[in-house]
Short mmCIF file of C-alpha atoms in Angstrom, two decimals:
data_model
loop_
_atom_site.label_atom_id
_atom_site.label_comp_id
_atom_site.label_asym_id
_atom_site.label_seq_id
_atom_site.Cartn_x
_atom_site.Cartn_y
_atom_site.Cartn_z
CA MET A 251 15.17 10.60 -13.80
CA LEU A 252 14.12 12.26 -10.55
CA ARG A 253 15.68 10.53 -7.53
CA PHE A 254 14.42 10.77 -3.96
CA ASN A 255 15.62 9.29 -0.66
CA THR A 256 12.10 9.26 0.77
CA PHE A 257 8.62 8.86 -0.66
CA ASP A 258 7.67 12.17 0.98
CA GLY A 259 10.09 13.92 -1.37
CA ALA A 260 8.64 12.30 -4.48
CA TYR A 261 5.07 12.79 -3.27
CA LEU A 262 5.32 16.51 -2.59
CA HIS A 263 7.28 17.12 -5.80
CA GLY A 264 4.65 15.34 -7.89
CA LEU A 265 1.73 17.14 -6.27
CA ARG A 266 3.37 20.54 -6.72
CA TRP A 267 4.14 19.80 -10.39
CA ILE A 268 0.51 19.03 -11.24
CA TYR A 269 -0.95 21.75 -9.02
CA GLU A 270 1.25 24.53 -10.36
CA SER A 271 1.75 23.36 -13.96
CA PRO A 272 -1.08 21.12 -15.15
CA GLN A 273 -0.77 20.14 -18.79
CA PHE A 274 -4.44 19.26 -19.18
CA ARG A 275 -7.79 19.68 -17.48
CA VAL A 276 -9.85 16.61 -18.20
CA ALA A 277 -12.98 14.89 -16.92
CA PRO A 278 -12.90 11.15 -17.67
CA ARG A 279 -16.26 9.59 -16.77
CA GLY A 280 -17.26 13.07 -15.50
CA PHE A 281 -14.54 13.36 -12.84
CA ALA A 282 -12.85 16.75 -13.30
CA SER A 283 -9.12 16.59 -12.78
CA ARG A 284 -5.79 18.25 -13.48
CA GLU A 285 -3.46 15.97 -15.42
CA ASN A 286 0.17 15.68 -16.45
CA LEU A 287 1.44 12.91 -18.69
CA GLY A 288 4.60 10.91 -18.10
CA PHE A 289 5.73 11.04 -14.47
CA CYS A 290 8.52 8.84 -13.12
CA PHE A 291 10.92 8.76 -10.20
CA GLU A 292 13.37 6.52 -8.35
CA LEU A 293 12.94 5.88 -4.63
CA ILE A 294 16.43 5.07 -3.39
CA ASN A 295 15.28 3.79 0.01
CA PRO A 296 12.02 1.82 -0.37
CA LEU A 297 11.78 1.47 3.42
CA ALA A 298 11.01 5.22 3.48
CA ARG A 299 7.70 4.38 1.83
CA LEU A 300 5.39 6.47 4.02
CA SER A 301 4.06 9.97 3.64
CA CYS A 302 4.70 11.34 7.12
CA SER A 303 3.21 14.80 6.71
CA PRO A 304 0.74 15.51 9.56
CA GLU A 305 -1.56 17.21 7.04
CA ARG A 306 -1.82 14.05 4.94
CA LYS A 307 -2.77 11.84 7.92
CA THR A 308 -1.66 8.68 6.15
CA ASN A 309 -3.65 5.59 7.13
CA ILE A 310 -0.78 3.20 7.83
CA ILE A 311 -3.18 0.48 8.98
CA PHE A 312 -4.96 0.45 5.63
CA ASN A 313 -1.58 0.45 3.89
CA PHE A 314 -0.57 -2.77 5.64
CA ALA A 315 -4.06 -4.27 5.24
CA GLU A 316 -4.06 -3.64 1.49
CA ALA A 317 -0.59 -5.13 1.01
CA LEU A 318 -1.61 -8.20 3.03
CA TRP A 319 -4.81 -8.47 0.99
CA TYR A 320 -2.71 -8.61 -2.16
CA LEU A 321 -0.53 -11.32 -0.63
CA SER A 322 -3.64 -13.32 0.28
CA GLY A 323 -4.41 -13.65 -3.42
CA GLN A 324 -8.09 -12.98 -2.76
CA ALA A 325 -10.64 -10.70 -4.41
CA ASP A 326 -13.21 -10.61 -1.61
CA LEU A 327 -14.71 -7.25 -0.81
CA GLU A 328 -15.42 -8.11 2.83
CA GLN A 329 -11.78 -8.19 3.88
CA ILE A 330 -10.56 -4.94 2.37
CA SER A 331 -13.79 -2.96 2.89
CA TYR A 332 -13.46 -3.52 6.64
CA TYR A 333 -10.49 -1.13 6.49
CA ALA A 334 -11.88 1.14 3.76
CA PRO A 335 -15.71 1.02 3.62
CA SER A 336 -15.83 3.45 0.67
CA ILE A 337 -14.20 0.84 -1.56
CA ARG A 338 -17.54 -0.98 -1.73
CA LYS A 339 -18.69 1.43 -4.43
CA TYR A 340 -16.20 -0.14 -6.84
CA SER A 341 -17.69 -3.63 -6.60
CA MET A 342 -20.03 -4.61 -9.42
CA ASP A 343 -21.51 -7.61 -7.62
CA GLY A 344 -21.31 -6.48 -3.97
CA ARG A 345 -19.01 -9.38 -3.08
CA THR A 346 -15.76 -9.02 -5.00
CA LEU A 347 -13.46 -6.52 -6.67
CA THR A 348 -12.01 -7.03 -10.12
CA GLY A 349 -9.39 -4.47 -11.12
CA THR A 350 -8.47 -3.42 -7.58
CA ALA A 351 -7.85 -6.99 -6.43
CA TYR A 352 -4.23 -7.17 -7.56
CA GLY A 353 -3.53 -10.27 -5.50
CA VAL A 354 -5.69 -12.43 -7.76
CA LYS A 355 -3.67 -11.24 -10.75
CA LEU A 356 -0.36 -11.93 -8.99
CA PHE A 357 -1.17 -15.43 -7.79
CA HIS A 358 -4.05 -16.71 -9.97
CA PHE A 359 -3.79 -14.85 -13.26
CA GLY A 360 -6.29 -15.61 -16.00
CA ALA A 361 -8.17 -18.78 -16.84
CA ALA A 362 -5.04 -20.86 -16.20
CA ALA A 363 -4.68 -19.37 -12.68
CA ILE A 364 -0.97 -18.68 -13.24
CA ASN A 365 1.06 -18.00 -10.10
CA GLN A 366 3.09 -15.13 -11.51
CA TRP A 367 4.89 -14.56 -8.22
CA GLU A 368 6.38 -18.04 -8.06
CA ARG A 369 7.29 -17.92 -11.76
CA ALA A 370 9.15 -14.65 -11.17
CA VAL A 371 11.01 -16.26 -8.26
CA GLU A 372 12.01 -19.17 -10.51
CA LEU A 373 13.18 -16.86 -13.29
CA LEU A 374 15.29 -14.74 -10.93
CA LYS A 375 16.88 -17.82 -9.40
CA GLU A 376 17.57 -19.46 -12.76
CA ASP A 377 18.99 -16.31 -14.38
CA PRO A 378 19.66 -13.37 -12.04
CA SER A 379 20.24 -11.15 -15.10
CA THR A 380 16.77 -11.83 -16.48
CA LYS A 381 14.53 -9.04 -17.70
CA ARG A 382 11.51 -11.33 -17.79
CA ALA A 383 10.46 -11.25 -14.13
CA VAL A 384 7.29 -9.35 -14.96
CA LEU A 385 3.98 -9.67 -13.10
CA GLN A 386 1.09 -8.54 -15.28
CA ILE A 387 -1.80 -6.86 -13.50
CA TYR A 388 -3.92 -5.05 -16.09
CA ASP A 389 -5.91 -7.55 -18.13
CA ALA A 390 -7.15 -6.55 -21.60
CA HIS A 391 -10.50 -8.16 -20.78
CA GLU A 392 -11.13 -5.40 -18.23
CA SER A 393 -11.74 -2.86 -20.99
CA LEU A 394 -14.29 -5.17 -22.65
CA ILE A 395 -16.62 -5.22 -19.65
CA GLN A 396 -19.40 -2.73 -20.28
CA ASP A 397 -19.56 0.07 -17.68
CA ASN A 398 -16.70 -1.50 -15.70
CA ILE A 399 -16.25 0.64 -12.58
CA ASP A 400 -13.13 -1.15 -11.34
CA VAL A 401 -10.33 -1.24 -13.91
CA SER A 402 -6.74 -1.88 -12.78
CA CYS A 403 -4.72 1.33 -12.54
CA THR A 404 -1.50 -0.71 -12.54
CA LEU A 405 -0.23 -2.34 -15.72
CA GLY A 406 2.37 -4.50 -14.02
CA LEU A 407 5.40 -4.92 -11.79
CA GLN A 408 8.93 -5.90 -12.78
CA PHE A 409 11.82 -7.17 -10.67
CA PHE A 410 15.54 -6.96 -11.41
CA ALA A 411 18.25 -8.81 -9.46
CA ARG A 412 21.39 -6.73 -9.90
CA GLU A 413 24.65 -6.96 -7.94
CA GLY A 414 23.05 -8.56 -4.90
CA ARG A 415 20.05 -6.23 -4.74
CA LEU A 416 16.47 -6.53 -5.90
CA HIS A 417 15.19 -3.49 -7.76
CA ALA A 418 11.53 -3.11 -8.70
CA ALA A 419 9.51 -1.06 -11.16
CA ALA A 420 5.79 -0.36 -11.24
CA TYR A 421 4.08 0.72 -14.45
CA MET A 422 0.82 2.63 -14.04
CA ARG A 423 -1.67 3.49 -16.75
CA ALA A 424 -2.99 6.14 -14.35
CA ASN A 425 -2.25 7.31 -10.82
CA ASP A 426 -4.16 9.58 -8.47
CA ALA A 427 -1.30 11.78 -7.26
CA TYR A 428 -2.93 12.75 -3.95
CA ARG A 429 -4.64 9.54 -2.79
CA GLY A 430 -3.74 6.52 -4.89
CA MET A 431 0.01 6.93 -5.13
CA VAL A 432 0.40 6.86 -1.34
CA SER A 433 -1.13 3.38 -1.16
CA ASP A 434 0.42 2.10 -4.38
CA VAL A 435 4.01 2.94 -3.50
CA PHE A 436 3.57 1.46 -0.04
CA SER A 437 2.15 -1.80 -1.40
CA PHE A 438 4.57 -2.19 -4.29
CA THR A 439 7.68 -1.53 -2.20
CA PHE A 440 6.28 -3.94 0.40
CA LEU A 441 5.96 -6.60 -2.31
CA GLN A 442 9.47 -5.74 -3.47
CA GLU A 443 10.78 -6.31 0.05
CA MET A 444 8.88 -9.62 0.32
CA MET A 445 10.43 -10.79 -2.93
CA ALA A 446 13.93 -9.61 -1.93
CA SER A 447 13.71 -11.46 1.39
CA GLN A 448 12.48 -14.62 -0.30
CA LEU A 449 15.40 -14.50 -2.75
CA GLY A 450 18.00 -13.62 -0.10
CA LEU A 451 18.79 -10.31 -1.77
CA LYS A 452 19.23 -6.84 -0.32
CA LEU A 453 16.64 -4.20 -1.10
CA GLY A 454 17.44 -2.06 -4.14
CA SER A 455 15.73 0.99 -5.61
CA TYR A 456 12.08 1.28 -6.55
CA PHE A 457 11.05 2.93 -9.84
CA HIS A 458 7.57 4.37 -10.39
CA TYR A 459 6.32 5.07 -13.94
CA VAL A 460 2.96 6.73 -14.62
CA GLY A 461 1.10 7.46 -17.85
CA SER A 462 -1.68 9.76 -16.57
CA PHE A 463 -0.69 11.49 -13.33
CA HIS A 464 -3.62 13.46 -11.99
CA ILE A 465 -5.33 15.26 -9.11
CA TYR A 466 -9.12 15.23 -8.85
CA GLU A 467 -10.55 18.72 -8.41
CA PRO A 468 -12.35 17.96 -5.10
CA ASP A 469 -8.93 17.17 -3.59
CA ILE A 470 -7.37 20.51 -4.58
CA PRO A 471 -8.08 22.23 -1.19
CA ALA A 472 -6.39 19.33 0.63
CA VAL A 473 -3.44 19.50 -1.77
CA GLU A 474 -3.12 23.24 -1.13
CA ARG A 475 -3.04 22.69 2.63
CA LEU A 476 -0.44 19.97 2.24
CA LEU A 477 1.82 22.01 -0.04
CA SER A 478 1.62 25.10 2.17
CA ALA A 479 2.40 23.22 5.37
CA ALA A 480 5.87 23.07 6.85
CA PRO A 481 7.67 19.83 5.93
CA PRO A 482 8.16 17.22 8.66
CA ALA A 483 11.20 17.90 10.81
CA ALA A 484 14.41 16.49 9.38
CA GLU A 485 15.07 14.46 12.51
CA VAL A 486 11.70 12.69 12.24
CA SER A 487 12.27 9.13 11.08
CA ARG A 488 10.43 8.16 7.91
CA THR A 489 12.09 4.77 7.54
CA MET A 490 10.23 1.60 8.43
CA PRO A 491 12.00 -1.38 9.97
CA ALA A 492 13.24 -4.05 7.59
CA MET A 493 11.50 -7.40 7.22
CA PRO A 494 13.24 -10.40 8.75
CA GLU A 495 15.78 -12.01 6.45
CA GLY A 496 14.69 -15.12 4.58
CA ASP A 497 11.34 -16.34 3.33
CA ASN A 498 8.53 -14.51 5.17
CA TRP A 499 5.60 -16.43 3.73
CA ALA A 500 4.93 -18.51 6.86
CA PHE A 501 4.74 -15.28 8.89
CA VAL A 502 2.38 -13.69 6.36
CA ARG A 503 0.04 -16.69 6.48
CA SER A 504 0.02 -16.51 10.29
CA VAL A 505 -0.71 -12.77 10.24
CA LEU A 506 -3.56 -13.33 7.77
CA ARG A 507 -5.12 -15.90 10.11
CA TYR A 508 -4.93 -13.49 13.02
CA GLU A 509 -6.26 -10.67 10.82
CA GLN A 510 -9.41 -12.64 10.11
CA GLU A 511 -9.96 -13.32 13.80
CA LEU A 512 -9.44 -9.67 14.70
CA ARG A 513 -11.70 -8.47 11.91
CA HIS A 514 -14.55 -10.65 13.09
CA GLY A 515 -14.05 -9.68 16.74
CA ARG A 516 -13.05 -13.19 17.77
CA HIS A 517 -9.61 -12.22 19.06
CA ARG A 518 -7.86 -9.32 20.71
CA PHE A 519 -4.23 -8.63 21.51
CA THR A 520 -2.41 -7.23 24.51
CA SER A 521 1.26 -6.35 24.52
CA ALA A 522 1.91 -9.65 26.32
CA SER A 523 -0.11 -11.82 23.93
CA LEU A 524 1.63 -10.29 20.92
CA ALA A 525 4.91 -11.77 22.14
CA GLN A 526 3.22 -15.12 22.67
CA THR A 527 2.50 -15.44 18.93
CA GLY A 528 6.14 -16.38 18.41
CA LEU A 529 6.31 -14.12 15.37
CA PRO A 530 9.32 -11.86 14.74
CA SER A 531 8.94 -8.35 16.15
CA TYR A 532 8.39 -6.95 12.65
CA TRP A 533 5.21 -8.97 12.21
CA GLN A 534 4.15 -8.44 15.82
CA GLN A 535 4.11 -4.73 15.00
CA VAL A 536 1.81 -5.39 12.04
CA LEU A 537 -0.54 -7.32 14.32
CA ALA A 538 -0.41 -4.49 16.85
CA LEU A 539 -1.61 -2.07 14.17
CA LEU A 540 -4.41 -4.46 13.21
CA GLU A 541 -5.37 -4.66 16.89
CA VAL A 542 -5.53 -0.86 17.00
CA TYR A 543 -8.00 -0.98 14.13
CA ARG A 544 -10.02 -3.68 15.89
CA GLN A 545 -10.35 -1.26 18.80
CA ILE A 546 -11.39 1.54 16.45
CA HIS A 547 -13.94 -0.55 14.59
CA HIS A 548 -15.41 -2.64 17.40
CA GLU A 549 -14.99 -0.35 20.43
CA GLY A 550 -14.96 3.14 18.94
CA ARG A 551 -11.81 4.14 20.81
CA ILE A 552 -8.10 3.34 21.13
CA ASP A 553 -6.55 2.21 24.38
CA PRO A 554 -3.68 4.72 24.88
CA ARG A 555 -1.77 2.16 26.93
CA PHE A 556 -1.70 -0.27 24.01
CA LEU A 557 0.05 2.32 21.82
CA ASP A 558 3.14 1.95 24.01
CA CYS A 559 3.92 -1.34 22.28
CA LEU A 560 4.12 0.33 18.87
CA LEU A 561 7.33 1.59 17.31
CA PRO A 562 7.65 5.39 17.55
CA LEU A 563 7.02 5.83 13.80
CA TYR A 564 3.86 3.72 13.87
CA GLN A 565 2.67 5.34 17.07
CA ARG A 566 3.12 8.77 15.54
CA MET A 567 1.14 7.77 12.43
CA VAL A 568 -1.74 6.40 14.53
CA VAL A 569 -1.90 9.42 16.82
CA THR A 570 -1.79 11.84 13.88
CA ARG A 571 -4.76 10.20 12.19
CA TRP A 572 -6.91 9.07 15.12
CA SER A 573 -6.05 11.33 18.07
CA PRO A 574 -9.77 11.99 18.92
CA LEU A 575 -10.20 8.26 19.58
CA LEU A 576 -7.52 8.20 22.25
CA SER A 577 -9.93 9.61 24.81
CA SER A 578 -12.54 7.52 26.59
CA LYS A 579 -15.24 9.54 24.82
CA GLY A 580 -13.99 8.72 21.33
CA GLU A 581 -16.75 7.90 18.88
CA LYS A 582 -16.79 4.93 16.56
CA SER A 583 -15.16 5.54 13.17
#
């Protein structure tokens, strides 16, 4: 199996493999794409879960927002579409998402509303050697819905407690190599870290398994620019800070409450008020990123002074993606 220390390494390798040596050229539902079957890799350090290439302009705020949306266990379109308006096209009723809303599957699966997360925690505590800590995401009913435009790309997640570390595996029926994988690996390693902290285990490796690994033809020019660009400097940190030790659920619930207030424009943060939340610095940083997006969405610009409270890695990601909004004349995005 391919092994990488950083997601950037796996990401660029996978893109180059499909771009240079596609096995198939297909057009499911009319979307032309280059496809390879059977891609997998091990990410040795799941904290290096970001693509830091300046050409990719990774949206770290959406990455956190999506992971938090999963942890909320909700399927509402309003919350996630605030960070990614284009996702509205995947809703069949204009209010909710079905396949994309992984949180519902994780915490309220099926008619019995099974909390798969808590069951996995129980299994791993009862028998650390278990191979049954599986969280199913794809539901067979999804393929029975006529003209379903939102089918889960992820089949499921699996956790392994081995020698004091929590390893995780994600199984994908399909993965967009340029766009989707960036968000998926971020979210799934984030969930892995949440689970590890809750269980009091160290973070182990992350394994990513894909059936159909593909690039959509309209993204080929962007892939070419990315592959031809110089890699990020070796001294540039790609590793995110670690979550606080112990159960982080109380912090997540607090962040979700603040997120709702920020999203609706009923709250704003300063560097001083972040500290007053009483949250650990890790989660203060998440709130700081959500405040940056509040500024983008509600004010059409970013206060450059506020960026000083961000970690250098997060600050660099924000500046790379939204540098035009750092001026007083920035337009609303």
